[in-house]
Coordinates of C-alpha atoms and ligand atoms in Angstrom, one line a residue:
M257 CA -5.3 -29.8 33.1
S258 CA -8.6 -29.1 31.3
S259 CA -9.9 -31.6 28.7
K260 CA -9.4 -28.9 26.1
N261 CA -5.8 -28.6 27.1
K262 CA -5.4 -32.4 27.0
A263 CA -6.9 -32.6 23.6
N264 CA -4.6 -29.8 22.3
R265 CA -1.5 -31.5 23.8
L266 CA -2.6 -34.8 22.2
L267 CA -3.1 -33.1 18.8
L268 CA 0.3 -31.4 19.1
L269 CA 2.0 -34.7 20.0
L270 CA 0.3 -36.5 17.1
S271 CA 1.2 -33.8 14.6
T272 CA 4.8 -33.8 15.8
L273 CA 5.0 -37.6 15.4
L274 CA 3.5 -37.3 11.9
L275 CA 6.0 -34.7 10.9
L276 CA 8.9 -36.7 12.2
V277 CA 7.7 -39.8 10.3
L278 CA 7.2 -37.7 7.2
G279 CA 10.6 -36.1 7.7
A280 CA 12.2 -39.5 8.0
C281 CA 10.4 -40.9 4.9
N282 CA 11.4 -37.9 2.9
T283 CA 15.0 -38.0 3.9
E284 CA 15.2 -41.6 2.7
S285 CA 13.5 -41.1 -0.7
A286 CA 15.5 -38.0 -1.3
S287 CA 18.8 -39.6 -0.6
D288 CA 18.6 -41.8 -3.8
S289 CA 18.9 -38.9 -6.2
N290 CA 18.6 -35.3 -5.3
E291 CA 18.0 -34.1 -8.9
D292 CA 15.3 -36.7 -9.4
T293 CA 13.6 -35.7 -6.2
D294 CA 13.8 -32.0 -7.1
Q295 CA 11.9 -32.7 -10.3
K296 CA 9.2 -34.6 -8.5
L297 CA 8.7 -32.2 -5.6
R298 CA 9.1 -28.8 -7.2
S299 CA 6.1 -27.8 -9.3
N300 CA 8.3 -25.7 -11.6
P301 CA 12.1 -26.4 -11.6
D302 CA 12.8 -23.1 -13.5
Q303 CA 11.2 -21.0 -10.7
I304 CA 13.1 -19.9 -7.6
Y305 CA 11.9 -22.0 -4.7
V306 CA 11.9 -20.5 -1.2
G307 CA 11.5 -22.5 2.1
F308 CA 10.1 -20.6 5.1
V309 CA 10.6 -22.4 8.4
L310 CA 8.5 -21.0 11.3
D311 CA 8.8 -21.7 15.0
T312 CA 5.0 -21.6 15.5
L313 CA 1.7 -20.7 14.0
R314 CA -0.1 -20.6 17.3
E315 CA 0.4 -16.9 17.6
E316 CA -1.5 -14.4 15.4
R317 CA 1.7 -12.5 14.4
W318 CA 3.3 -15.5 12.8
Y319 CA 0.2 -16.3 10.8
R320 CA 0.4 -12.8 9.4
D321 CA 4.1 -13.2 8.7
K322 CA 3.3 -16.4 6.7
E323 CA 0.6 -14.8 4.7
A324 CA 2.7 -11.6 4.0
F325 CA 5.9 -13.5 3.2
E326 CA 4.3 -16.0 0.9
G327 CA 2.4 -13.3 -0.9
A328 CA 5.5 -11.2 -1.4
V329 CA 7.5 -14.2 -2.7
R330 CA 4.8 -15.1 -5.2
E331 CA 4.5 -11.5 -6.2
L332 CA 8.2 -11.7 -7.2
G333 CA 7.5 -14.7 -9.3
A334 CA 8.9 -17.4 -7.1
E335 CA 7.5 -20.4 -5.4
V336 CA 7.4 -20.8 -1.6
K337 CA 6.5 -23.4 1.0
T338 CA 6.1 -22.7 4.8
L339 CA 6.4 -25.3 7.6
A340 CA 5.9 -24.5 11.3
A341 CA 7.4 -26.6 14.1
N342 CA 5.0 -25.6 16.9
G343 CA 7.8 -24.9 19.4
N344 CA 9.8 -28.1 18.8
Q345 CA 13.4 -27.6 17.7
Q346 CA 13.8 -31.2 16.6
V347 CA 10.7 -31.0 14.4
Q348 CA 12.1 -27.7 13.0
I349 CA 15.3 -29.4 12.0
Q350 CA 13.4 -32.2 10.3
Q351 CA 11.2 -29.6 8.5
A352 CA 14.3 -27.7 7.3
Q353 CA 15.7 -31.0 6.0
L354 CA 12.4 -31.8 4.2
L355 CA 12.6 -28.5 2.4
I356 CA 16.3 -28.9 1.6
N357 CA 15.4 -32.3 0.1
E358 CA 12.8 -30.7 -2.0
G359 CA 15.4 -28.5 -3.5
V360 CA 14.8 -25.1 -2.0
D361 CA 17.2 -22.4 -3.3
V362 CA 17.2 -20.5 0.0
L363 CA 15.9 -21.1 3.5
V364 CA 14.3 -18.4 5.6
V365 CA 14.2 -19.5 9.3
V366 CA 12.5 -18.2 12.4
P367 CA 14.4 -20.4 14.9
T368 CA 12.7 -22.1 17.8
D369 CA 16.0 -22.4 19.6
A370 CA 18.7 -19.8 18.7
D371 CA 21.5 -22.3 19.3
G372 CA 19.8 -25.5 18.3
A373 CA 19.0 -24.0 14.9
S374 CA 22.7 -23.8 14.0
E375 CA 22.2 -27.4 12.8
I376 CA 19.8 -26.1 10.1
V377 CA 22.6 -23.8 8.8
T378 CA 25.0 -26.8 8.7
L379 CA 22.5 -29.0 6.8
A380 CA 21.6 -26.2 4.4
H381 CA 25.2 -25.2 3.6
A382 CA 26.0 -28.9 3.0
A383 CA 23.4 -28.8 0.3
G384 CA 24.6 -25.4 -1.0
V385 CA 21.6 -23.5 0.3
K386 CA 22.0 -20.1 2.0
V387 CA 20.1 -19.3 5.2
I388 CA 18.4 -16.1 6.3
S389 CA 17.4 -15.7 9.9
Y390 CA 14.0 -14.0 10.0
D391 CA 13.2 -11.9 13.1
R392 CA 15.1 -14.2 15.5
L393 CA 18.8 -14.7 15.3
I394 CA 20.4 -18.1 14.8
R395 CA 23.5 -18.2 17.1
G396 CA 26.8 -20.0 16.7
A397 CA 26.5 -20.7 13.0
D398 CA 27.9 -19.2 9.8
L399 CA 24.6 -17.7 9.0
D400 CA 24.3 -15.8 5.8
Y401 CA 21.9 -12.9 6.7
Y402 CA 19.8 -11.7 9.6
L403 CA 16.7 -9.5 9.1
S404 CA 14.9 -8.2 12.2
F405 CA 13.9 -5.2 14.2
D406 CA 16.1 -3.4 16.7
N407 CA 15.1 -5.7 19.5
V408 CA 17.0 -4.0 22.3
K409 CA 15.0 -0.9 21.4
V410 CA 11.7 -2.9 21.6
G411 CA 12.5 -3.7 25.3
E412 CA 13.5 0.0 25.9
L413 CA 10.2 1.2 24.4
Q414 CA 8.2 -1.3 26.6
A415 CA 9.9 -0.2 29.9
Q416 CA 9.9 3.5 28.9
E417 CA 6.1 3.7 28.3
I418 CA 5.7 2.1 31.7
V419 CA 8.0 4.4 33.6
N420 CA 6.4 7.4 31.9
R421 CA 3.3 6.5 33.9
V422 CA 4.7 4.9 37.1
D423 CA 8.4 5.3 38.0
Q424 CA 8.3 3.8 41.5
G425 CA 6.8 0.9 43.3
T426 CA 6.6 -2.9 42.8
F427 CA 7.4 -4.2 39.4
A428 CA 7.5 -7.6 37.6
Y429 CA 9.3 -8.6 34.4
V430 CA 7.6 -11.4 32.4
G431 CA 9.9 -12.4 29.6
G432 CA 9.6 -14.6 26.5
S433 CA 11.3 -17.9 25.7
E434 CA 14.9 -18.0 26.9
T435 CA 15.8 -20.0 23.8
D436 CA 14.8 -17.1 21.6
N437 CA 17.6 -14.6 21.2
N438 CA 15.0 -11.8 21.0
A439 CA 13.7 -12.6 24.4
I440 CA 17.2 -11.9 25.8
L441 CA 17.4 -8.6 23.8
F442 CA 13.9 -7.5 24.9
R443 CA 14.9 -8.0 28.5
E444 CA 18.2 -6.3 28.0
G445 CA 16.4 -3.2 26.6
A446 CA 13.9 -3.2 29.4
M447 CA 16.6 -3.4 32.0
N448 CA 18.5 -0.5 30.3
V449 CA 15.5 1.7 31.3
L450 CA 14.6 0.1 34.6
K451 CA 18.2 -0.3 36.1
P452 CA 18.6 3.3 37.3
F453 CA 15.2 3.1 39.1
I454 CA 16.0 -0.3 40.6
D455 CA 19.5 0.9 41.7
S456 CA 18.0 4.0 43.4
G457 CA 15.5 1.9 45.2
A458 CA 12.5 3.6 43.5
I459 CA 11.5 0.4 41.8
N460 CA 11.4 -3.0 43.5
L461 CA 11.6 -5.7 40.9
V462 CA 10.0 -8.6 42.8
Y463 CA 9.5 -11.0 39.9
D464 CA 11.7 -11.7 36.8
N465 CA 11.1 -14.8 34.8
Y466 CA 11.2 -16.0 31.2
T467 CA 8.3 -18.0 29.8
E468 CA 9.0 -21.3 28.0
N469 CA 7.8 -21.3 24.4
W470 CA 6.3 -17.8 25.0
E471 CA 3.1 -19.6 26.2
P472 CA 0.5 -17.1 27.5
E473 CA -1.0 -19.7 29.8
R474 CA 2.4 -20.4 31.3
A475 CA 3.0 -16.7 31.8
R476 CA -0.4 -16.4 33.5
D477 CA 0.1 -19.5 35.8
Q478 CA 3.6 -18.6 36.8
L479 CA 2.7 -15.0 37.8
A480 CA -0.6 -16.1 39.4
S481 CA 1.2 -18.6 41.6
F482 CA 3.8 -16.0 42.6
L483 CA 1.0 -13.6 43.5
A484 CA -0.9 -16.2 45.4
S485 CA 2.1 -17.1 47.6
N486 CA 3.5 -13.5 48.1
S487 CA 1.7 -10.6 49.6
V488 CA 2.7 -8.0 47.0
Q489 CA 0.6 -5.4 45.2
L490 CA 2.1 -4.9 41.7
D491 CA 2.2 -1.5 40.2
A492 CA 3.6 -2.5 36.8
V493 CA 4.5 -5.6 34.7
V494 CA 6.9 -5.3 31.8
A495 CA 5.6 -8.2 29.6
A496 CA 7.6 -9.1 26.6
N497 CA 4.8 -9.5 24.0
D498 CA 1.0 -9.4 23.7
G499 CA 0.7 -13.1 24.2
T500 CA 2.4 -13.0 27.6
A501 CA 0.6 -9.7 28.4
G502 CA -2.7 -11.5 27.9
G503 CA -1.6 -14.1 30.5
V504 CA -0.5 -11.3 32.9
V505 CA -3.8 -9.4 32.6
E506 CA -5.7 -12.7 33.4
A507 CA -3.4 -13.3 36.4
L508 CA -4.1 -9.8 37.7
G509 CA -7.8 -10.6 37.7
A510 CA -9.7 -7.8 39.3
R511 CA -6.7 -5.5 39.4
A512 CA -6.4 -5.5 35.6
G513 CA -6.5 -1.8 34.5
E514 CA -4.9 -0.6 37.7
V515 CA -1.5 -2.1 36.9
E516 CA 0.6 -0.9 33.9
V517 CA 1.3 -3.7 31.5
S518 CA 3.5 -3.6 28.4
G519 CA 3.2 -5.8 25.3
Q520 CA 4.4 -6.2 21.7
D521 CA 3.3 -7.3 18.3
A522 CA 0.1 -5.2 17.9
E523 CA -2.0 -8.4 17.9
L524 CA -5.7 -7.8 17.8
A525 CA -6.3 -8.9 21.4
G526 CA -3.4 -6.8 22.6
V527 CA -4.5 -3.7 20.8
R528 CA -8.0 -4.1 22.1
R529 CA -6.7 -4.3 25.6
V530 CA -4.7 -1.1 24.9
A531 CA -7.8 0.6 23.7
E532 CA -9.9 -0.5 26.7
G533 CA -7.1 0.3 29.2
T534 CA -6.1 -3.1 30.6
Q535 CA -2.8 -3.0 28.7
T536 CA -0.6 0.2 28.6
M537 CA 1.1 -0.3 25.3
T538 CA 2.1 -2.6 22.5
V539 CA 5.0 -2.4 20.1
Y540 CA 4.2 -2.3 16.4
K541 CA 6.7 -4.0 14.2
S542 CA 5.4 -3.9 10.6
I543 CA 5.0 -7.5 9.5
V544 CA 4.4 -6.3 5.9
L545 CA 7.7 -4.5 6.0
I546 CA 9.8 -7.3 7.4
A547 CA 8.0 -9.9 5.2
E548 CA 8.5 -8.0 2.0
R549 CA 12.1 -7.1 2.8
A550 CA 12.7 -10.8 3.6
A551 CA 11.1 -11.9 0.3
E552 CA 13.3 -9.5 -1.7
L553 CA 16.4 -10.6 0.1
A554 CA 15.5 -14.3 -0.3
I555 CA 15.1 -13.9 -4.1
Q556 CA 18.4 -11.9 -4.4
V557 CA 20.3 -14.5 -2.3
A558 CA 18.7 -17.4 -4.3
S559 CA 19.8 -15.7 -7.5
G560 CA 23.4 -15.6 -6.3
E561 CA 23.6 -11.9 -5.6
E562 CA 26.0 -10.6 -2.9
I563 CA 24.1 -8.2 -0.7
T564 CA 25.8 -5.5 1.3
T565 CA 24.0 -4.4 4.5
E566 CA 24.6 -1.4 6.6
S567 CA 25.0 -3.3 9.8
T568 CA 26.3 -6.6 11.2
V569 CA 25.3 -8.5 14.3
N570 CA 27.7 -10.9 16.0
N571 CA 26.0 -14.2 16.6
G572 CA 28.8 -15.8 18.6
Q573 CA 30.4 -17.3 15.5
A574 CA 30.7 -14.4 13.0
D575 CA 29.6 -10.9 12.2
I576 CA 26.4 -11.6 10.3
P577 CA 25.3 -9.0 7.6
S578 CA 22.1 -7.6 9.1
I579 CA 19.1 -5.4 8.4
L580 CA 17.4 -4.0 11.5
L581 CA 14.1 -2.2 11.2
E582 CA 12.5 0.3 13.5
P583 CA 9.9 -0.7 16.1
I584 CA 7.1 1.8 17.1
A585 CA 5.5 2.2 20.5
V586 CA 1.7 2.2 20.4
T587 CA -0.5 3.5 23.3
A588 CA -4.2 4.3 23.4
E589 CA -3.3 7.8 22.2
N590 CA -1.6 6.9 18.9
I591 CA -3.5 3.7 17.8
R592 CA -5.0 5.6 14.9
E593 CA -1.8 7.3 13.6
T594 CA 0.1 4.0 13.7
I595 CA -1.5 0.7 13.2
I596 CA -4.9 1.9 11.8
K597 CA -3.1 4.3 9.4
E598 CA -0.8 1.6 8.2
G599 CA -3.8 -0.8 7.6
H600 CA -2.5 -3.3 10.1
L601 CA -5.9 -3.4 11.9
S602 CA -9.0 -1.4 11.2
E603 CA -11.0 0.9 13.3
S604 CA -13.9 -1.6 13.6
D605 CA -11.5 -4.5 14.4
I606 CA -10.3 -2.6 17.4
Y607 CA -13.3 -0.5 18.6
G608 CA -16.2 -2.5 17.1
E609 CA -18.7 -1.1 14.7
Ligands
LIG935 C1 9.8 -13.0 19.2 C2 9.2 -12.0 18.2 C3 8.0 -11.3 18.9 C4 7.0 -12.3 19.4 C5 7.7 -13.5 20.1 C6 6.8 -14.7 20.3 O1 10.9 -13.6 18.7 O2 10.2 -11.0 17.9 O3 7.5 -10.5 17.9 O4 6.1 -12.7 18.5 O5 8.8 -14.0 19.4 O6 6.5 -15.5 19.2

């Protein structure tokens, strides 16, 4: 492990410990009198107070979600606080508890662990707080609402762009975190497209792995060690997002650009790779759209409104009222008509001045 990695790990460990200690202190002080604590911790008790609980802020997309969501909530006249658990489900539960103790009116959660986060719903409901699952589904809980994109379609778009270019040969699938319900759906979508080719023998899927915590370095190291110990020449890699795609492109080394690689999130590094040709595509899921929709929903829910949604998604416990937005495939050909046109990234961000 490099000294930079060691330092990062140490920093993560220290911040996790600090959060746990803070969480414990806060639970104690809040248990005396909830009302009293509310008054002390909320800057304005008359304003709606929204808690946003993120899995991580280590990826560009979630930083953008935080900015867009907080901005939209404030625009609607409410107060908001965001906490991020950096991939640790126990920390996430502590953070949710902290916000509940502070008297949030509604919790918006991007779960680290789809099943583990059901505890957050239990804790929130015990305090009369409703929970909205943001982008990722919380499973096995009486969740109140789910707002996301059509995630099976994301996986289909990824594999489809690849097979449009190469529909035979040696393929790898590099998935996301297995504890993230989306990672399961992305893979399901990709396999919907790949299966007929695999069944006919046109595509040989030689590698198929999830990536713990969606870590790009882990995606890189896992694929690199597979390539080092197997004499295969990959034609394509369906990677579940831009982070893992970055790891894949590094693992491919000198062959980057010859191998089709998918991605997702329209992160700056990913879109630049699409523009320069080392990544085939990314999937654009408008962060502004989901963040603004989530802010509206959060305010409605906090105000006690009953919201009817067009669809429901079963999370293993119940049919959860759900809003599913449309993802868009982005290739080198349509970068301008999609993410630049929508103002997600600028021409100079991507292509330089
Ligand atoms: C997924 C999300 C993706 C990607 C990934 C890694 O749940 O839908 O957009 O960001 O997490 O954080």
